[in-house]
Amino acid sequence: MRALDLLDRHEARWQAATRHPFLEGVREGTLPDGAFEAWLVQDYLFVLDGLGFQSRLIPRAPRTDQALIAGGLVALEGELSWFEDKAKERELDLEALRHPTNAAYREFLIGLETEPYPAAITALWAIERAYLEAWTSARPGHPDYREFVEHWTTPDFAGYVSGLEGAAGAALEGASGGERERAEETFLAVARLERDFWEMALSSEGGA
Ligand code: HMH
């Protein structure tokens, strides 16, 4: 099983994870007041949780994947600073509580620690790929949000996602049947959690 086969097998659920009225609102400038800001604060907290997951993955990754994942970790840390700058510009308080949807995603990331490596690297690939595709669907973005759309659709980010695809594919090649099943489960969980995250973004009251 190649990582890409998962996208074909679960096309409808993948679409739901990467196309959403929130992203159309980003493209068209039709988001309700406060929705983008509430989402930004929640995504900052998600990236913090992602930093934990990704750092725990490095010591058990094969040597061939460690530089890739460590590079991604450094980029995530830079991402936190970018969120902090944007929050300051927009006068947002980043010390918010996690929305229940975000808390569920955090629990999933913590649970990945006890999943076999092929499942964990498949999840990381799916998380990043979903984000890249989602923001690509919002291109070029309404002027209010364009810098965000550009930031999350760079060739560097696309290259990183390709690297993760290769790593997940190699891990799945060498995986047992049981491990592949776990990888498929985690892929589906990511698709659901990503969809829920966009849902949260549209349904949250401003300042969630
Ligand atoms: C919800 N998924 C979500 N937020 C992100 N920042 C990413 C993926 C990419 O790290």
PDB file of C-alpha atoms and ligand atoms in Angstrom:
ATOM      1  CA  MET A   1       0.000   0.000   0.000  1.00  0.00           C
ATOM      2  CA  ARG A   2       1.332   3.407  -0.932  1.00  0.00           C
ATOM      3  CA  ALA A   3       0.372   6.475   1.038  1.00  0.00           C
ATOM      4  CA  LEU A   4      -1.390   7.869  -2.027  1.00  0.00           C
ATOM      5  CA  ASP A   5      -3.647   4.794  -2.256  1.00  0.00           C
ATOM      6  CA  LEU A   6      -5.307   5.979   0.934  1.00  0.00           C
ATOM      7  CA  LEU A   7      -6.399   9.177  -0.814  1.00  0.00           C
ATOM      8  CA  ASP A   8      -8.000   7.176  -3.620  1.00  0.00           C
ATOM      9  CA  ARG A   9      -9.683   4.738  -1.306  1.00  0.00           C
ATOM     10  CA  HIS A  10     -11.227   7.435   0.851  1.00  0.00           C
ATOM     11  CA  GLU A  11     -11.750  10.218  -1.628  1.00  0.00           C
ATOM     12  CA  ALA A  12     -15.057  11.520  -0.248  1.00  0.00           C
ATOM     13  CA  ARG A  13     -13.796  11.728   3.304  1.00  0.00           C
ATOM     14  CA  TRP A  14     -10.596  13.381   2.133  1.00  0.00           C
ATOM     15  CA  GLN A  15     -12.595  15.955   0.210  1.00  0.00           C
ATOM     16  CA  ALA A  16     -14.598  16.725   3.343  1.00  0.00           C
ATOM     17  CA  ALA A  17     -11.328  17.293   5.218  1.00  0.00           C
ATOM     18  CA  THR A  18      -9.822  19.664   2.660  1.00  0.00           C
ATOM     19  CA  ARG A  19     -12.781  21.584   1.137  1.00  0.00           C
ATOM     20  CA  HIS A  20     -14.962  23.541   3.444  1.00  0.00           C
ATOM     21  CA  PRO A  21     -17.178  26.647   3.528  1.00  0.00           C
ATOM     22  CA  PHE A  22     -14.675  28.180   5.989  1.00  0.00           C
ATOM     23  CA  LEU A  23     -12.017  28.019   3.271  1.00  0.00           C
ATOM     24  CA  GLU A  24     -14.443  29.477   0.729  1.00  0.00           C
ATOM     25  CA  GLY A  25     -15.008  32.291   3.198  1.00  0.00           C
ATOM     26  CA  VAL A  26     -11.247  32.868   3.325  1.00  0.00           C
ATOM     27  CA  ARG A  27     -11.145  32.981  -0.456  1.00  0.00           C
ATOM     28  CA  GLU A  28     -14.172  35.206  -0.888  1.00  0.00           C
ATOM     29  CA  GLY A  29     -13.904  37.368   2.222  1.00  0.00           C
ATOM     30  CA  THR A  30     -17.326  36.259   3.456  1.00  0.00           C
ATOM     31  CA  LEU A  31     -16.429  34.832   6.887  1.00  0.00           C
ATOM     32  CA  PRO A  32     -18.582  35.861   9.832  1.00  0.00           C
ATOM     33  CA  ASP A  33     -16.966  38.409  12.163  1.00  0.00           C
ATOM     34  CA  GLY A  34     -14.449  36.852  14.510  1.00  0.00           C
ATOM     35  CA  ALA A  35     -14.432  33.422  12.827  1.00  0.00           C
ATOM     36  CA  PHE A  36     -10.942  33.708  11.383  1.00  0.00           C
ATOM     37  CA  GLU A  37      -9.517  35.071  14.621  1.00  0.00           C
ATOM     38  CA  ALA A  38     -11.124  32.317  16.719  1.00  0.00           C
ATOM     39  CA  TRP A  39      -9.738  29.733  14.307  1.00  0.00           C
ATOM     40  CA  LEU A  40      -6.255  31.296  14.415  1.00  0.00           C
ATOM     41  CA  VAL A  41      -6.091  31.047  18.197  1.00  0.00           C
ATOM     42  CA  GLN A  42      -7.208  27.404  18.122  1.00  0.00           C
ATOM     43  CA  ASP A  43      -4.727  26.537  15.383  1.00  0.00           C
ATOM     44  CA  TYR A  44      -1.903  28.065  17.421  1.00  0.00           C
ATOM     45  CA  LEU A  45      -2.784  25.675  20.252  1.00  0.00           C
ATOM     46  CA  PHE A  46      -2.944  22.813  17.756  1.00  0.00           C
ATOM     47  CA  VAL A  47       0.562  23.621  16.475  1.00  0.00           C
ATOM     48  CA  LEU A  48       1.840  23.570  20.072  1.00  0.00           C
ATOM     49  CA  ASP A  49       0.376  20.064  20.430  1.00  0.00           C
ATOM     50  CA  GLY A  50       1.846  19.096  17.052  1.00  0.00           C
ATOM     51  CA  LEU A  51       5.279  20.132  18.290  1.00  0.00           C
ATOM     52  CA  GLY A  52       4.967  17.602  21.107  1.00  0.00           C
ATOM     53  CA  PHE A  53       3.828  14.790  18.832  1.00  0.00           C
ATOM     54  CA  GLN A  54       6.520  15.436  16.275  1.00  0.00           C
ATOM     55  CA  SER A  55       9.331  15.675  18.811  1.00  0.00           C
ATOM     56  CA  ARG A  56       8.291  12.336  20.324  1.00  0.00           C
ATOM     57  CA  LEU A  57       8.320  10.729  16.885  1.00  0.00           C
ATOM     58  CA  ILE A  58      11.971  11.505  16.084  1.00  0.00           C
ATOM     59  CA  PRO A  59      13.707   9.016  18.425  1.00  0.00           C
ATOM     60  CA  ARG A  60      11.686   6.066  17.092  1.00  0.00           C
ATOM     61  CA  ALA A  61      11.836   7.032  13.422  1.00  0.00           C
ATOM     62  CA  PRO A  62      14.270   5.193  11.168  1.00  0.00           C
ATOM     63  CA  ARG A  63      17.519   7.113  10.685  1.00  0.00           C
ATOM     64  CA  THR A  64      16.490   7.855   7.078  1.00  0.00           C
ATOM     65  CA  ASP A  65      13.463   9.869   8.300  1.00  0.00           C
ATOM     66  CA  GLN A  66      14.938  11.709  11.265  1.00  0.00           C
ATOM     67  CA  ALA A  67      16.293  14.738   9.364  1.00  0.00           C
ATOM     68  CA  LEU A  68      12.965  15.202   7.578  1.00  0.00           C
ATOM     69  CA  ILE A  69      10.928  15.101  10.777  1.00  0.00           C
ATOM     70  CA  ALA A  70      13.431  17.231  12.704  1.00  0.00           C
ATOM     71  CA  GLY A  71      13.343  19.812   9.879  1.00  0.00           C
ATOM     72  CA  GLY A  72       9.559  19.846  10.149  1.00  0.00           C
ATOM     73  CA  LEU A  73       9.842  20.319  13.892  1.00  0.00           C
ATOM     74  CA  VAL A  74      12.032  23.401  13.461  1.00  0.00           C
ATOM     75  CA  ALA A  75       9.536  24.776  10.927  1.00  0.00           C
ATOM     76  CA  LEU A  76       6.684  24.216  13.403  1.00  0.00           C
ATOM     77  CA  GLU A  77       8.545  26.142  16.063  1.00  0.00           C
ATOM     78  CA  GLY A  78       8.979  28.999  13.572  1.00  0.00           C
ATOM     79  CA  GLU A  79       5.277  28.727  12.871  1.00  0.00           C
ATOM     80  CA  LEU A  80       4.525  29.442  16.521  1.00  0.00           C
ATOM     81  CA  SER A  81       6.460  32.723  16.273  1.00  0.00           C
ATOM     82  CA  TRP A  82       4.570  33.620  13.099  1.00  0.00           C
ATOM     83  CA  PHE A  83       1.238  33.009  14.900  1.00  0.00           C
ATOM     84  CA  GLU A  84       2.439  35.133  17.809  1.00  0.00           C
ATOM     85  CA  ASP A  85       3.304  38.017  15.448  1.00  0.00           C
ATOM     86  CA  LYS A  86      -0.059  37.778  13.677  1.00  0.00           C
ATOM     87  CA  ALA A  87      -1.908  37.580  16.987  1.00  0.00           C
ATOM     88  CA  LYS A  88      -0.147  40.719  18.187  1.00  0.00           C
ATOM     89  CA  GLU A  89      -1.042  42.586  14.980  1.00  0.00           C
ATOM     90  CA  ARG A  90      -4.663  41.549  15.422  1.00  0.00           C
ATOM     91  CA  GLU A  91      -4.669  42.043  19.202  1.00  0.00           C
ATOM     92  CA  LEU A  92      -5.650  38.439  19.892  1.00  0.00           C
ATOM     93  CA  ASP A  93      -5.077  36.633  23.158  1.00  0.00           C
ATOM     94  CA  LEU A  94      -3.420  33.284  22.461  1.00  0.00           C
ATOM     95  CA  GLU A  95      -3.960  32.042  25.997  1.00  0.00           C
ATOM     96  CA  ALA A  96      -7.345  30.557  25.255  1.00  0.00           C
ATOM     97  CA  LEU A  97      -8.909  27.260  26.233  1.00  0.00           C
ATOM     98  CA  ARG A  98      -8.942  24.481  23.690  1.00  0.00           C
ATOM     99  CA  HIS A  99     -12.289  24.063  21.980  1.00  0.00           C
ATOM    100  CA  PRO A 100     -13.550  20.463  22.533  1.00  0.00           C
ATOM    101  CA  THR A 101     -12.771  19.644  18.876  1.00  0.00           C
ATOM    102  CA  ASN A 102      -9.195  20.816  19.363  1.00  0.00           C
ATOM    103  CA  ALA A 103      -8.944  18.905  22.643  1.00  0.00           C
ATOM    104  CA  ALA A 104     -10.051  15.741  20.818  1.00  0.00           C
ATOM    105  CA  TYR A 105      -7.344  16.301  18.195  1.00  0.00           C
ATOM    106  CA  ARG A 106      -4.788  16.714  20.983  1.00  0.00           C
ATOM    107  CA  GLU A 107      -5.859  13.393  22.535  1.00  0.00           C
ATOM    108  CA  PHE A 108      -5.472  11.730  19.148  1.00  0.00           C
ATOM    109  CA  LEU A 109      -1.918  13.122  18.785  1.00  0.00           C
ATOM    110  CA  ILE A 110      -1.023  11.843  22.244  1.00  0.00           C
ATOM    111  CA  GLY A 111      -2.453   8.425  21.324  1.00  0.00           C
ATOM    112  CA  LEU A 112      -0.207   8.244  18.254  1.00  0.00           C
ATOM    113  CA  GLU A 113       2.694   7.682  20.603  1.00  0.00           C
ATOM    114  CA  THR A 114       1.553   4.093  21.121  1.00  0.00           C
ATOM    115  CA  GLU A 115       0.751   3.441  17.454  1.00  0.00           C
ATOM    116  CA  PRO A 116       3.285   1.614  15.273  1.00  0.00           C
ATOM    117  CA  TYR A 117       5.652   3.924  13.390  1.00  0.00           C
ATOM    118  CA  PRO A 118       4.000   3.368   9.957  1.00  0.00           C
ATOM    119  CA  ALA A 119       0.686   4.557  11.402  1.00  0.00           C
ATOM    120  CA  ALA A 120       2.273   7.575  13.113  1.00  0.00           C
ATOM    121  CA  ILE A 121       4.188   8.746  10.019  1.00  0.00           C
ATOM    122  CA  THR A 122       1.076   8.207   7.869  1.00  0.00           C
ATOM    123  CA  ALA A 123      -0.823  10.413  10.309  1.00  0.00           C
ATOM    124  CA  LEU A 124       1.840  13.137  10.155  1.00  0.00           C
ATOM    125  CA  TRP A 125       1.768  13.065   6.366  1.00  0.00           C
ATOM    126  CA  ALA A 126      -2.046  13.223   6.319  1.00  0.00           C
ATOM    127  CA  ILE A 127      -2.112  16.143   8.803  1.00  0.00           C
ATOM    128  CA  GLU A 128       0.281  18.215   6.717  1.00  0.00           C
ATOM    129  CA  ARG A 129      -1.158  17.221   3.367  1.00  0.00           C
ATOM    130  CA  ALA A 130      -4.683  18.093   4.489  1.00  0.00           C
ATOM    131  CA  TYR A 131      -3.504  21.547   5.551  1.00  0.00           C
ATOM    132  CA  LEU A 132      -1.665  22.159   2.266  1.00  0.00           C
ATOM    133  CA  GLU A 133      -4.658  21.067   0.171  1.00  0.00           C
ATOM    134  CA  ALA A 134      -7.127  22.996   2.279  1.00  0.00           C
ATOM    135  CA  TRP A 135      -5.208  26.265   1.960  1.00  0.00           C
ATOM    136  CA  THR A 136      -4.578  25.636  -1.720  1.00  0.00           C
ATOM    137  CA  SER A 137      -8.364  25.519  -2.172  1.00  0.00           C
ATOM    138  CA  ALA A 138      -8.560  29.015  -0.634  1.00  0.00           C
ATOM    139  CA  ARG A 139      -6.153  30.539  -3.167  1.00  0.00           C
ATOM    140  CA  PRO A 140      -5.501  33.321  -3.839  1.00  0.00           C
ATOM    141  CA  GLY A 141      -7.433  34.378  -0.743  1.00  0.00           C
ATOM    142  CA  HIS A 142      -9.316  37.569   0.036  1.00  0.00           C
ATOM    143  CA  PRO A 143      -6.864  40.452   0.678  1.00  0.00           C
ATOM    144  CA  ASP A 144      -7.659  40.277   4.431  1.00  0.00           C
ATOM    145  CA  TYR A 145      -6.305  36.729   4.574  1.00  0.00           C
ATOM    146  CA  ARG A 146      -4.005  36.488   1.569  1.00  0.00           C
ATOM    147  CA  GLU A 147      -0.763  36.469   3.530  1.00  0.00           C
ATOM    148  CA  PHE A 148      -2.012  33.412   5.431  1.00  0.00           C
ATOM    149  CA  VAL A 149      -2.994  31.570   2.266  1.00  0.00           C
ATOM    150  CA  GLU A 150       0.415  32.316   0.765  1.00  0.00           C
ATOM    151  CA  HIS A 151       2.229  31.295   3.926  1.00  0.00           C
ATOM    152  CA  TRP A 152       0.593  27.839   3.953  1.00  0.00           C
ATOM    153  CA  THR A 153       0.919  27.058   0.255  1.00  0.00           C
ATOM    154  CA  THR A 154       4.629  27.708  -0.323  1.00  0.00           C
ATOM    155  CA  PRO A 155       6.756  25.398  -2.501  1.00  0.00           C
ATOM    156  CA  ASP A 156       8.833  24.650   0.616  1.00  0.00           C
ATOM    157  CA  PHE A 157       5.786  23.369   2.440  1.00  0.00           C
ATOM    158  CA  ALA A 158       4.685  21.339  -0.605  1.00  0.00           C
ATOM    159  CA  GLY A 159       8.200  19.844  -0.740  1.00  0.00           C
ATOM    160  CA  TYR A 160       7.984  18.872   2.909  1.00  0.00           C
ATOM    161  CA  VAL A 161       4.631  17.176   2.314  1.00  0.00           C
ATOM    162  CA  SER A 162       6.177  15.218  -0.585  1.00  0.00           C
ATOM    163  CA  GLY A 163       9.007  14.148   1.678  1.00  0.00           C
ATOM    164  CA  LEU A 164       6.526  12.900   4.250  1.00  0.00           C
ATOM    165  CA  GLU A 165       4.669  11.030   1.525  1.00  0.00           C
ATOM    166  CA  GLY A 166       7.874   9.207   0.632  1.00  0.00           C
ATOM    167  CA  ALA A 167       8.573   8.386   4.262  1.00  0.00           C
ATOM    168  CA  ALA A 168       5.027   7.122   4.857  1.00  0.00           C
ATOM    169  CA  GLY A 169       5.154   5.086   1.646  1.00  0.00           C
ATOM    170  CA  ALA A 170       8.432   3.431   2.644  1.00  0.00           C
ATOM    171  CA  ALA A 171       7.131   2.672   6.133  1.00  0.00           C
ATOM    172  CA  LEU A 172       3.938   1.161   4.705  1.00  0.00           C
ATOM    173  CA  GLU A 173       5.969  -0.975   2.262  1.00  0.00           C
ATOM    174  CA  GLY A 174       7.753  -2.623   5.140  1.00  0.00           C
ATOM    175  CA  ALA A 175       4.716  -2.796   7.436  1.00  0.00           C
ATOM    176  CA  SER A 176       2.802  -5.879   8.548  1.00  0.00           C
ATOM    177  CA  GLY A 177      -0.869  -6.286   7.659  1.00  0.00           C
ATOM    178  CA  GLY A 178      -1.836  -5.222  11.154  1.00  0.00           C
ATOM    179  CA  GLU A 179       0.328  -2.120  10.984  1.00  0.00           C
ATOM    180  CA  ARG A 180      -1.208  -1.147   7.647  1.00  0.00           C
ATOM    181  CA  GLU A 181      -4.633  -1.457   9.175  1.00  0.00           C
ATOM    182  CA  ARG A 182      -3.585   0.867  11.988  1.00  0.00           C
ATOM    183  CA  ALA A 183      -2.219   3.296   9.384  1.00  0.00           C
ATOM    184  CA  GLU A 184      -5.535   3.293   7.541  1.00  0.00           C
ATOM    185  CA  GLU A 185      -7.400   3.907  10.797  1.00  0.00           C
ATOM    186  CA  THR A 186      -5.172   6.836  11.711  1.00  0.00           C
ATOM    187  CA  PHE A 187      -5.522   8.262   8.206  1.00  0.00           C
ATOM    188  CA  LEU A 188      -9.310   8.175   8.548  1.00  0.00           C
ATOM    189  CA  ALA A 189      -9.115   9.709  12.009  1.00  0.00           C
ATOM    190  CA  VAL A 190      -7.032  12.604  10.620  1.00  0.00           C
ATOM    191  CA  ALA A 191      -9.566  13.150   7.815  1.00  0.00           C
ATOM    192  CA  ARG A 192     -12.386  13.322  10.378  1.00  0.00           C
ATOM    193  CA  LEU A 193     -10.500  15.574  12.804  1.00  0.00           C
ATOM    194  CA  GLU A 194      -9.459  17.965  10.036  1.00  0.00           C
ATOM    195  CA  ARG A 195     -13.055  18.252   8.851  1.00  0.00           C
ATOM    196  CA  ASP A 196     -14.199  18.824  12.422  1.00  0.00           C
ATOM    197  CA  PHE A 197     -11.567  21.537  12.842  1.00  0.00           C
ATOM    198  CA  TRP A 198     -12.995  23.535   9.906  1.00  0.00           C
ATOM    199  CA  GLU A 199     -16.488  22.935  11.255  1.00  0.00           C
ATOM    200  CA  MET A 200     -15.379  24.323  14.612  1.00  0.00           C
ATOM    201  CA  ALA A 201     -13.952  27.372  12.855  1.00  0.00           C
ATOM    202  CA  LEU A 202     -17.300  28.267  11.327  1.00  0.00           C
ATOM    203  CA  SER A 203     -19.436  27.418  14.318  1.00  0.00           C
ATOM    204  CA  SER A 204     -17.307  29.086  17.035  1.00  0.00           C
ATOM    205  CA  GLU A 205     -18.414  32.316  18.545  1.00  0.00           C
ATOM    206  CA  GLY A 206     -15.810  35.016  18.024  1.00  0.00           C
ATOM    207  CA  GLY A 207     -13.167  34.823  20.738  1.00  0.00           C
ATOM    208  CA  ALA A 208     -13.702  31.123  21.527  1.00  0.00           C
TER     209      ALA A 208
HETATM  210  C1  HMH B   1      -5.811  21.703  12.046  1.00  0.00           C
HETATM  211  N1  HMH B   1      -4.039  20.728  10.723  1.00  0.00           N
HETATM  212  C2  HMH B   1      -4.444  21.746  11.491  1.00  0.00           C
HETATM  213  N2  HMH B   1      -3.657  22.773  11.773  1.00  0.00           N
HETATM  214  C3  HMH B   1      -2.392  22.800  11.288  1.00  0.00           C
HETATM  215  N3  HMH B   1      -1.592  23.862  11.584  1.00  0.00           N
HETATM  216  C4  HMH B   1      -1.925  21.755  10.471  1.00  0.00           C
HETATM  217  C5  HMH B   1      -2.786  20.718  10.225  1.00  0.00           C
HETATM  218  C6  HMH B   1      -0.531  21.738   9.900  1.00  0.00           C
HETATM  219  O1  HMH B   1       0.434  21.724  10.861  1.00  0.00           O
END
